[in-house]
Amino acid sequence: MSPTIRKVTVLGAGTMGAGIAQAAALAGFSSVMFDLDPAALQRGHDRAVSQIDDGVRRGKIAADQADRARGNLTSSSDLATAVSGTDLAIEAIPEIMDLKKKVFAELSRVCGASTILASNTSSLSITTIAEAASSPSRVIGLHFFNPPHIMKLVEIVRGELTDDAVLEASRKFVSALGKEAIVVKDSPGFATSRLGLALGLEAMRMLEQGVASAPDIDRAMELGYGHPMGPLKVSDLVGLDVRLSIAEILHRELGADQFRPPDILRRLVGEGRLGKKTGQGFHRWDDTAKKKA
Ligand code: NAD
């Protein structure tokens, strides 16, 4: 039988962690945020609360649901307190394997024996992360999308040793959040990063070869295929440095030429043109565009 999840602890109160904790609190789970950096923890908590308030203002969240969610949401700068009695710990710390392994080893020591240990990694192997845990069978990938309180998809990544009951409990959790799950095996780039990157890198090569301009390549997929946003815009939003590092991982691990990072991507990253976050990538992002995007 799959364990019942009532209490969730999110590690890392940054871009993803705060939104995941917010989504869990809104869905009625007791939701605790933990961060090594007390200032980041406070910012994450404030952001989650202000996004709930914003949801009420925009008529997306009922006032009583918002009250309950604020009550469900707590934070702690002490790890043992944050995970005390938790059924599911979700790690959302930076995308560095050694850091993740350290946290999973620590979680194995401080969490109860039945706590599910999940990672929000977008590209690292769940099986490798799980090697650091005392029982790798309770480790799983729960890959949320940005912004996590809005995006409907959660990609569930099953490690080589992930237990069936852990997968089942994770599916129920995702569904209780009002989100949809896809289940993928632990392979480089999972489904989402691999497919998204294949399209993005091909669009970059087409731009290099002068097939069409950046706006026209994006319009091709927006108007011709109904994608909400073209592949170069998506790359700008994700961050070109992030795209480059995932391309390098996929190229190395899958050995497929379509994941070889195009020269234009390396050049833009070298010049510090990282996309929306620096105001310039394949497109220009002024303050207005930032607000719209
Ligand atoms: P972020 O840099 O915004 O936040 C990371 C937070 O983790 C920081 O507040 C930092 O202080 C904290 N932290 C660092 N070490 C810690 C530790 N040992 N224990 C607790 N907290 C610690 O990062 P992010 O963008 O939220 O990304 C987090 C994870 O989510 C990464 O694995 C990333 O690949 C993945 N992800 C990111 C996105 C995205 O669009 N940003 C989308 C999907 C998945």
Tab-separated table of C-alpha atoms and ligand atoms in Angstrom:
chain	number	residue	atom	x	y	z
A	1	MET	CA	0.000	0.000	0.000
A	2	SER	CA	1.285	3.487	-0.795
A	3	PRO	CA	2.027	5.778	2.174
A	4	THR	CA	-0.401	8.621	2.832
A	5	ILE	CA	1.063	12.089	2.453
A	6	ARG	CA	-0.144	14.749	4.876
A	7	LYS	CA	2.944	16.774	5.609
A	8	VAL	CA	5.437	18.028	3.010
A	9	THR	CA	8.844	19.654	3.580
A	10	VAL	CA	10.501	21.597	0.765
A	11	LEU	CA	14.268	22.104	0.905
A	12	GLY	CA	15.467	25.243	-0.840
A	13	ALA	CA	13.147	28.273	-0.785
A	14	GLY	CA	14.249	29.707	-4.143
A	15	THR	CA	12.400	30.089	-7.454
A	16	MET	CA	11.048	26.543	-7.409
A	17	GLY	CA	10.932	25.658	-3.709
A	18	ALA	CA	8.720	28.560	-2.657
A	19	GLY	CA	6.222	27.815	-5.438
A	20	ILE	CA	6.131	24.092	-4.649
A	21	ALA	CA	5.541	24.802	-0.947
A	22	GLN	CA	2.798	27.251	-1.902
A	23	ALA	CA	1.085	24.702	-4.177
A	24	ALA	CA	1.187	22.080	-1.401
A	25	ALA	CA	-0.240	24.509	1.187
A	26	LEU	CA	-3.071	25.480	-1.177
A	27	ALA	CA	-3.916	21.824	-1.719
A	28	GLY	CA	-4.359	21.374	2.041
A	29	PHE	CA	-1.020	19.778	2.962
A	30	SER	CA	0.935	20.963	5.943
A	31	SER	CA	3.839	22.574	4.093
A	32	VAL	CA	7.195	23.509	5.615
A	33	MET	CA	9.993	25.364	3.845
A	34	PHE	CA	13.653	25.001	4.777
A	35	ASP	CA	16.671	26.880	3.405
A	36	LEU	CA	20.293	27.079	4.539
A	37	ASP	CA	20.174	30.829	3.994
A	38	PRO	CA	17.773	32.521	6.490
A	39	ALA	CA	17.305	35.543	4.197
A	40	ALA	CA	16.367	33.263	1.271
A	41	LEU	CA	13.962	31.384	3.554
A	42	GLN	CA	12.229	34.624	4.535
A	43	ARG	CA	12.073	35.786	0.903
A	44	GLY	CA	10.651	32.416	-0.182
A	45	HIS	CA	8.008	32.497	2.532
A	46	ASP	CA	7.058	36.099	1.703
A	47	ARG	CA	6.857	35.285	-2.005
A	48	ALA	CA	4.601	32.267	-1.407
A	49	VAL	CA	2.259	34.343	0.780
A	50	SER	CA	2.173	37.267	-1.646
A	51	GLN	CA	1.403	34.908	-4.538
A	52	ILE	CA	-1.518	33.507	-2.539
A	53	ASP	CA	-2.735	37.070	-1.887
A	54	ASP	CA	-2.353	37.816	-5.579
A	55	GLY	CA	-4.405	34.723	-6.448
A	56	VAL	CA	-7.224	36.026	-4.239
A	57	ARG	CA	-7.055	39.487	-5.886
A	58	ARG	CA	-7.269	37.904	-9.333
A	59	GLY	CA	-10.218	35.732	-8.309
A	60	LYS	CA	-8.263	32.472	-8.749
A	61	ILE	CA	-8.260	31.515	-5.058
A	62	ALA	CA	-11.224	31.745	-2.671
A	63	ALA	CA	-10.601	33.829	0.472
A	64	ASP	CA	-11.219	30.901	2.846
A	65	GLN	CA	-8.900	28.608	0.855
A	66	ALA	CA	-6.226	31.314	1.027
A	67	ASP	CA	-6.678	31.592	4.819
A	68	ARG	CA	-6.215	27.839	5.195
A	69	ALA	CA	-3.193	27.866	2.863
A	70	ARG	CA	-1.475	30.652	4.848
A	71	GLY	CA	-2.112	28.601	8.004
A	72	ASN	CA	-0.665	25.465	6.353
A	73	LEU	CA	2.524	27.232	5.311
A	74	THR	CA	5.408	27.436	7.781
A	75	SER	CA	9.164	27.702	7.547
A	76	SER	CA	12.081	26.590	9.681
A	77	SER	CA	15.798	27.216	9.491
A	78	ASP	CA	16.469	24.014	11.432
A	79	LEU	CA	16.433	20.904	9.226
A	80	ALA	CA	15.460	18.417	11.957
A	81	THR	CA	12.490	20.615	12.926
A	82	ALA	CA	11.512	21.144	9.286
A	83	VAL	CA	11.345	17.411	8.521
A	84	SER	CA	9.893	16.289	11.836
A	85	GLY	CA	6.901	14.037	11.042
A	86	THR	CA	7.062	14.793	7.353
A	87	ASP	CA	5.793	12.256	4.823
A	88	LEU	CA	7.439	13.784	1.761
A	89	ALA	CA	10.643	15.845	1.524
A	90	ILE	CA	11.130	17.626	-1.808
A	91	GLU	CA	14.625	18.926	-2.529
A	92	ALA	CA	14.803	22.097	-4.683
A	93	ILE	CA	18.397	23.228	-4.131
A	94	PRO	CA	20.875	24.174	-6.908
A	95	GLU	CA	21.496	21.734	-9.772
A	96	ILE	CA	24.827	20.359	-8.488
A	97	MET	CA	25.154	16.599	-8.001
A	98	ASP	CA	27.499	16.773	-5.003
A	99	LEU	CA	25.179	19.191	-3.191
A	100	LYS	CA	22.137	17.017	-3.873
A	101	LYS	CA	23.939	13.891	-2.670
A	102	LYS	CA	24.954	15.627	0.534
A	103	VAL	CA	21.356	16.655	1.198
A	104	PHE	CA	19.976	13.164	0.485
A	105	ALA	CA	22.511	11.617	2.869
A	106	GLU	CA	21.485	14.167	5.509
A	107	LEU	CA	17.768	13.573	4.862
A	108	SER	CA	18.312	9.831	5.348
A	109	ARG	CA	19.644	10.589	8.820
A	110	VAL	CA	16.998	13.081	9.974
A	111	CYS	CA	13.783	11.838	8.314
A	112	GLY	CA	11.580	8.988	9.488
A	113	ALA	CA	12.144	5.608	7.811
A	114	SER	CA	9.019	5.902	5.646
A	115	THR	CA	9.498	9.500	4.437
A	116	ILE	CA	9.560	9.744	0.629
A	117	LEU	CA	12.614	11.665	-0.590
A	118	ALA	CA	12.050	13.551	-3.848
A	119	SER	CA	14.258	15.724	-6.038
A	120	ASN	CA	13.086	18.527	-8.304
A	121	THR	CA	16.176	18.128	-10.492
A	122	SER	CA	15.677	19.022	-14.159
A	123	SER	CA	18.585	16.997	-15.529
A	124	LEU	CA	20.482	14.949	-12.948
A	125	SER	CA	20.109	11.184	-12.554
A	126	ILE	CA	17.684	10.181	-9.790
A	127	THR	CA	19.418	6.798	-9.533
A	128	THR	CA	22.755	8.520	-8.862
A	129	ILE	CA	21.231	10.947	-6.332
A	130	ALA	CA	19.557	7.953	-4.632
A	131	GLU	CA	22.945	6.277	-4.091
A	132	ALA	CA	23.531	8.804	-1.302
A	133	ALA	CA	20.332	7.810	0.539
A	134	SER	CA	20.283	4.990	3.060
A	135	SER	CA	17.316	3.454	1.251
A	136	PRO	CA	17.346	4.357	-2.460
A	137	SER	CA	13.942	2.684	-2.956
A	138	ARG	CA	12.198	5.684	-1.372
A	139	VAL	CA	13.874	8.234	-3.682
A	140	ILE	CA	11.981	9.622	-6.682
A	141	GLY	CA	12.085	12.610	-9.047
A	142	LEU	CA	9.248	15.158	-8.861
A	143	HIS	CA	10.102	17.652	-11.580
A	144	PHE	CA	7.903	20.753	-11.345
A	145	PHE	CA	7.852	23.535	-13.932
A	146	ASN	CA	8.347	27.240	-13.514
A	147	PRO	CA	6.268	28.896	-12.082
A	148	PRO	CA	5.385	25.810	-10.024
A	149	HIS	CA	2.192	27.218	-8.511
A	150	ILE	CA	0.779	27.684	-12.018
A	151	MET	CA	2.258	25.073	-14.373
A	152	LYS	CA	0.132	21.937	-14.575
A	153	LEU	CA	2.788	19.335	-15.302
A	154	VAL	CA	4.877	17.327	-12.860
A	155	GLU	CA	7.286	14.886	-14.458
A	156	ILE	CA	7.685	11.903	-12.138
A	157	VAL	CA	11.070	10.277	-12.613
A	158	ARG	CA	11.393	6.700	-11.506
A	159	GLY	CA	14.907	5.747	-10.423
A	160	GLU	CA	16.187	2.233	-11.011
A	161	LEU	CA	15.403	1.248	-7.410
A	162	THR	CA	12.280	3.388	-6.756
A	163	ASP	CA	9.597	1.372	-4.978
A	164	ASP	CA	6.139	0.905	-6.598
A	165	ALA	CA	4.414	2.260	-3.467
A	166	VAL	CA	6.559	5.421	-3.596
A	167	LEU	CA	5.570	5.948	-7.243
A	168	GLU	CA	1.888	5.434	-6.387
A	169	ALA	CA	1.991	7.864	-3.444
A	170	SER	CA	3.738	10.431	-5.670
A	171	ARG	CA	1.054	10.120	-8.334
A	172	LYS	CA	-1.646	10.703	-5.704
A	173	PHE	CA	0.235	13.705	-4.355
A	174	VAL	CA	0.549	15.291	-7.818
A	175	SER	CA	-3.130	14.717	-8.473
A	176	ALA	CA	-4.058	16.229	-5.068
A	177	LEU	CA	-2.133	19.356	-6.116
A	178	GLY	CA	-4.498	19.606	-9.099
A	179	LYS	CA	-1.636	18.847	-11.471
A	180	GLU	CA	-1.034	16.173	-14.087
A	181	ALA	CA	1.781	13.663	-13.898
A	182	ILE	CA	3.751	11.927	-16.570
A	183	VAL	CA	5.995	9.061	-15.510
A	184	VAL	CA	9.383	8.655	-17.129
A	185	LYS	CA	12.293	6.359	-16.486
A	186	ASP	CA	15.514	7.861	-15.262
A	187	SER	CA	17.272	8.767	-18.512
A	188	PRO	CA	19.220	11.888	-19.523
A	189	GLY	CA	16.952	14.920	-19.868
A	190	PHE	CA	13.887	12.828	-18.917
A	191	ALA	CA	11.080	13.582	-21.424
A	192	THR	CA	10.657	17.327	-21.074
A	193	SER	CA	14.240	18.604	-21.134
A	194	ARG	CA	15.210	16.174	-23.934
A	195	LEU	CA	12.325	17.124	-26.237
A	196	GLY	CA	12.428	20.834	-25.414
A	197	LEU	CA	16.152	20.979	-25.980
A	198	ALA	CA	16.027	19.081	-29.292
A	199	LEU	CA	13.640	21.730	-30.642
A	200	GLY	CA	15.532	24.659	-29.123
A	201	LEU	CA	18.958	23.585	-30.422
A	202	GLU	CA	17.615	22.925	-33.938
A	203	ALA	CA	16.038	26.407	-33.947
A	204	MET	CA	19.468	27.852	-33.012
A	205	ARG	CA	21.175	25.950	-35.848
A	206	MET	CA	18.526	27.253	-38.289
A	207	LEU	CA	19.245	30.791	-37.115
A	208	GLU	CA	22.999	30.215	-37.615
A	209	GLN	CA	22.365	28.921	-41.133
A	210	GLY	CA	20.232	31.973	-41.998
A	211	VAL	CA	17.087	29.924	-42.615
A	212	ALA	CA	14.947	32.670	-41.019
A	213	SER	CA	15.165	35.407	-38.384
A	214	ALA	CA	14.695	34.637	-34.664
A	215	PRO	CA	11.183	36.186	-34.548
A	216	ASP	CA	10.153	34.252	-37.681
A	217	ILE	CA	11.500	30.925	-36.355
A	218	ASP	CA	9.478	31.480	-33.174
A	219	ARG	CA	6.385	32.522	-35.136
A	220	ALA	CA	6.690	29.326	-37.208
A	221	MET	CA	6.018	27.192	-34.147
A	222	GLU	CA	3.586	29.613	-32.490
A	223	LEU	CA	1.308	30.139	-35.475
A	224	GLY	CA	2.019	26.989	-37.486
A	225	TYR	CA	1.954	24.469	-34.645
A	226	GLY	CA	0.070	26.267	-31.875
A	227	HIS	CA	2.992	26.352	-29.431
A	228	PRO	CA	2.306	29.127	-26.893
A	229	MET	CA	5.897	30.308	-27.267
A	230	GLY	CA	8.545	29.683	-29.942
A	231	PRO	CA	11.717	27.657	-29.146
A	232	LEU	CA	14.113	30.640	-29.088
A	233	LYS	CA	11.866	32.600	-26.719
A	234	VAL	CA	11.584	29.541	-24.492
A	235	SER	CA	15.388	29.257	-24.482
A	236	ASP	CA	15.667	32.921	-23.463
A	237	LEU	CA	13.209	32.322	-20.627
A	238	VAL	CA	14.950	29.196	-19.327
A	239	GLY	CA	18.340	30.946	-19.502
A	240	LEU	CA	20.930	30.253	-22.218
A	241	ASP	CA	23.545	29.182	-19.642
A	242	VAL	CA	21.094	26.607	-18.265
A	243	ARG	CA	20.282	25.381	-21.791
A	244	LEU	CA	24.000	25.103	-22.597
A	245	SER	CA	24.802	23.055	-19.517
A	246	ILE	CA	21.895	20.652	-20.135
A	247	ALA	CA	22.915	20.350	-23.825
A	248	GLU	CA	26.451	19.425	-22.739
A	249	ILE	CA	25.104	16.747	-20.376
A	250	LEU	CA	22.765	15.259	-23.015
A	251	HIS	CA	25.419	15.374	-25.730
A	252	ARG	CA	27.858	13.568	-23.463
A	253	GLU	CA	25.408	11.011	-22.108
A	254	LEU	CA	23.297	10.247	-25.173
A	255	GLY	CA	26.139	10.700	-27.675
A	256	ALA	CA	23.629	12.114	-30.164
A	257	ASP	CA	24.769	14.867	-32.510
A	258	GLN	CA	21.500	16.815	-32.238
A	259	PHE	CA	22.478	17.719	-28.666
A	260	ARG	CA	25.905	19.149	-29.609
A	261	PRO	CA	25.652	22.780	-28.421
A	262	PRO	CA	25.532	25.127	-31.470
A	263	ASP	CA	28.305	27.768	-31.728
A	264	ILE	CA	25.772	30.597	-31.443
A	265	LEU	CA	24.676	29.299	-28.036
A	266	ARG	CA	28.255	29.142	-26.748
A	267	ARG	CA	28.952	32.618	-28.160
A	268	LEU	CA	25.904	34.251	-26.518
A	269	VAL	CA	26.680	32.630	-23.168
A	270	GLY	CA	30.341	33.730	-23.489
A	271	GLU	CA	29.148	37.301	-24.067
A	272	GLY	CA	26.909	37.167	-20.991
A	273	ARG	CA	23.737	37.335	-23.101
A	274	LEU	CA	21.827	34.764	-21.090
A	275	GLY	CA	18.252	35.549	-22.167
A	276	LYS	CA	15.488	37.222	-20.218
A	277	LYS	CA	17.447	37.422	-16.961
A	278	THR	CA	20.115	39.645	-18.550
A	279	GLY	CA	17.705	41.492	-20.873
A	280	GLN	CA	19.233	40.025	-24.041
A	281	GLY	CA	19.433	36.593	-25.633
A	282	PHE	CA	17.980	35.632	-29.000
A	283	HIS	CA	15.513	38.435	-28.299
A	284	ARG	CA	15.650	41.710	-26.409
A	285	TRP	CA	13.721	41.725	-23.132
A	286	ASP	CA	12.858	45.172	-21.875
A	287	ASP	CA	10.972	45.781	-18.632
A	288	THR	CA	7.631	45.609	-20.407
A	289	ALA	CA	8.498	42.304	-22.054
A	290	LYS	CA	9.695	41.011	-18.695
A	291	LYS	CA	6.315	41.722	-17.195
A	292	LYS	CA	4.470	40.184	-20.142
A	293	ALA	CA	6.613	37.064	-20.498
B	1	NAD	P1	17.360	28.783	-6.741
B	1	NAD	O1	18.795	29.114	-6.885
B	1	NAD	O2	16.327	29.805	-7.047
B	1	NAD	O3	17.084	28.292	-5.223
B	1	NAD	C1	17.897	27.354	-4.568
B	1	NAD	C2	17.788	27.591	-3.058
B	1	NAD	O4	18.428	26.495	-2.393
B	1	NAD	C3	18.497	28.868	-2.571
B	1	NAD	O5	17.568	29.642	-1.823
B	1	NAD	C4	19.636	28.342	-1.678
B	1	NAD	O6	19.890	29.174	-0.563
B	1	NAD	C5	19.073	26.996	-1.236
B	1	NAD	N1	20.067	26.017	-0.819
B	1	NAD	C6	21.319	25.804	-1.301
B	1	NAD	N2	21.862	24.744	-0.672
B	1	NAD	C7	20.942	24.277	0.215
B	1	NAD	C8	20.897	23.195	1.126
B	1	NAD	N3	21.920	22.373	1.280
B	1	NAD	N4	19.775	23.017	1.862
B	1	NAD	C9	18.724	23.857	1.731
B	1	NAD	N5	18.702	24.899	0.876
B	1	NAD	C10	19.790	25.089	0.123
B	1	NAD	O7	17.143	27.440	-7.600
B	1	NAD	P2	15.833	26.984	-8.426
B	1	NAD	O8	15.797	27.676	-9.723
B	1	NAD	O9	14.659	27.037	-7.492
B	1	NAD	O10	16.224	25.466	-8.757
B	1	NAD	C11	16.165	24.468	-7.776
B	1	NAD	C12	16.110	23.111	-8.458
B	1	NAD	O11	14.957	23.052	-9.298
B	1	NAD	C13	17.309	22.791	-9.359
B	1	NAD	O12	17.586	21.420	-9.266
B	1	NAD	C14	16.785	23.141	-10.741
B	1	NAD	O13	17.440	22.417	-11.778
B	1	NAD	C15	15.348	22.698	-10.610
B	1	NAD	N6	14.419	23.347	-11.563
B	1	NAD	C16	14.503	24.684	-11.802
B	1	NAD	C17	13.599	25.279	-12.675
B	1	NAD	C18	13.653	26.773	-12.970
B	1	NAD	O14	13.046	27.206	-13.956
B	1	NAD	N7	14.338	27.571	-12.149
B	1	NAD	C19	12.597	24.508	-13.290
B	1	NAD	C20	12.517	23.142	-12.988
B	1	NAD	C21	13.444	22.566	-12.115
